[in-house]
Short mmCIF file of C-alpha atoms in Angstrom, two decimals:
data_model
loop_
_atom_site.label_atom_id
_atom_site.label_comp_id
_atom_site.label_asym_id
_atom_site.label_seq_id
_atom_site.Cartn_x
_atom_site.Cartn_y
_atom_site.Cartn_z
CA UNK S 1 102.26 105.51 104.20
CA UNK S 2 99.83 102.68 103.92
CA UNK S 3 100.00 99.22 105.40
CA UNK S 4 98.03 96.04 105.78
CA UNK S 5 98.77 93.29 108.30
CA UNK S 6 97.55 89.72 107.92
CA UNK S 7 98.41 86.41 109.50
CA UNK S 8 98.46 82.93 108.06
CA UNK S 9 99.41 80.16 110.43
CA UNK S 10 102.41 81.30 112.42
CA UNK S 11 103.46 83.93 109.84
CA UNK S 12 102.44 87.58 110.03
CA UNK S 13 102.85 89.66 106.88
CA UNK S 14 102.93 93.44 106.85
CA UNK S 15 102.46 94.94 103.37
CA UNK S 16 103.93 98.43 103.30
CA UNK S 17 103.15 101.12 100.75
CA UNK S 18 104.06 104.69 99.95
CA UNK S 19 107.05 106.53 101.38
CA UNK S 20 108.98 105.11 104.29
CA UNK S 21 110.88 107.97 105.91
CA UNK S 22 111.44 109.41 109.36
CA UNK S 23 107.86 110.75 109.42
CA UNK S 24 106.20 107.42 108.66
CA UNK S 25 108.63 104.88 110.13
CA UNK S 26 107.54 105.52 113.73
CA UNK S 27 103.88 104.91 112.88
CA UNK S 28 104.72 101.72 111.00
CA UNK S 29 106.94 100.52 113.86
CA UNK S 30 104.15 101.05 116.38
CA UNK S 31 101.59 99.22 114.23
CA UNK S 32 103.83 96.24 113.49
CA UNK S 33 105.07 95.95 117.08
CA UNK S 34 101.53 96.08 118.45
CA UNK S 35 100.45 93.32 116.06
CA UNK S 36 103.51 91.19 116.93
CA UNK S 37 102.79 91.67 120.64
CA UNK S 38 99.15 90.70 120.17
CA UNK S 39 99.56 87.80 117.72
CA UNK S 40 102.98 86.38 118.70
CA UNK S 41 103.94 85.13 115.21
CA UNK S 42 106.94 82.86 114.74
CA UNK S 43 107.80 84.55 111.43
CA UNK S 44 107.37 88.20 110.47
CA UNK S 45 107.40 89.09 106.77
CA UNK S 46 107.78 92.73 105.74
CA UNK S 47 106.65 93.17 102.13
CA UNK S 48 108.19 96.28 100.59
CA UNK S 49 106.60 95.86 97.15
CA UNK S 50 104.47 98.99 97.64
CA UNK S 51 107.28 101.24 98.85
CA UNK S 52 107.93 104.10 96.43
CA UNK S 53 110.66 105.80 98.51
CA UNK S 54 112.74 104.77 101.50
CA UNK S 55 115.45 106.54 103.47
CA UNK S 56 117.65 105.24 106.28
CA UNK S 57 114.62 105.15 108.59
CA UNK S 58 113.54 102.06 106.66
CA UNK S 59 116.80 100.35 107.58
CA UNK S 60 116.12 101.23 111.21
CA UNK S 61 112.60 99.84 110.94
CA UNK S 62 113.94 96.55 109.62
CA UNK S 63 116.71 96.28 112.21
CA UNK S 64 114.32 96.96 115.08
CA UNK S 65 111.89 94.29 113.89
CA UNK S 66 114.83 91.90 113.38
CA UNK S 67 115.88 92.38 117.03
CA UNK S 68 112.27 92.09 118.23
CA UNK S 69 111.70 88.81 116.41
CA UNK S 70 115.04 87.43 117.63
CA UNK S 71 114.09 88.26 121.23
CA UNK S 72 110.83 86.36 120.70
CA UNK S 73 112.64 83.36 119.19
CA UNK S 74 111.25 84.01 115.72
CA UNK S 75 112.52 85.24 112.39
CA UNK S 76 112.17 88.09 109.93
CA UNK S 77 111.98 88.10 106.14
CA UNK S 78 111.98 91.18 103.91
CA UNK S 79 110.37 90.69 100.50
CA UNK S 80 109.32 92.70 97.46
CA UNK S 81 112.19 95.19 97.49
CA UNK S 82 112.69 97.34 94.42
CA UNK S 83 116.22 97.45 93.00
CA UNK S 84 116.79 100.83 94.66
CA UNK S 85 115.61 99.65 98.09
CA UNK S 86 117.56 96.38 97.78
CA UNK S 87 120.72 98.34 96.96
CA UNK S 88 120.25 100.50 100.07
CA UNK S 89 119.75 97.41 102.23
CA UNK S 90 122.82 95.75 100.75
CA UNK S 91 124.91 98.90 101.40
CA UNK S 92 123.68 98.82 105.00
CA UNK S 93 124.94 95.24 105.29
CA UNK S 94 121.57 93.59 105.81
CA UNK S 95 122.40 90.76 103.38
CA UNK S 96 124.57 89.31 106.19
CA UNK S 97 121.39 88.71 108.21
CA UNK S 98 119.95 86.42 105.51
CA UNK S 99 116.57 88.14 105.71
CA UNK S 100 116.25 89.44 102.14
CA UNK S 101 114.21 87.46 99.64
#
């Protein structure tokens, strides 16, 4: 799992790469949460364009960051999903949250 976190204005973007599974989701969660706590962005963007594989742990990662940003009064956007990842997110019902780009 690789990641890069950058901020521009009040938006923080986390570019994720590699496999997002139960082994790597915890590390990614810790890194993103620490950056959100430190930088206090209004908008968090998770860019999945580098994800080659994702299991249900990825859904959990997204839902946790969605709740975190809601508690902080901000928003979450998920971008760059492959067709396979998008299908998984749709099956999980995440389209109802209006976070998928």
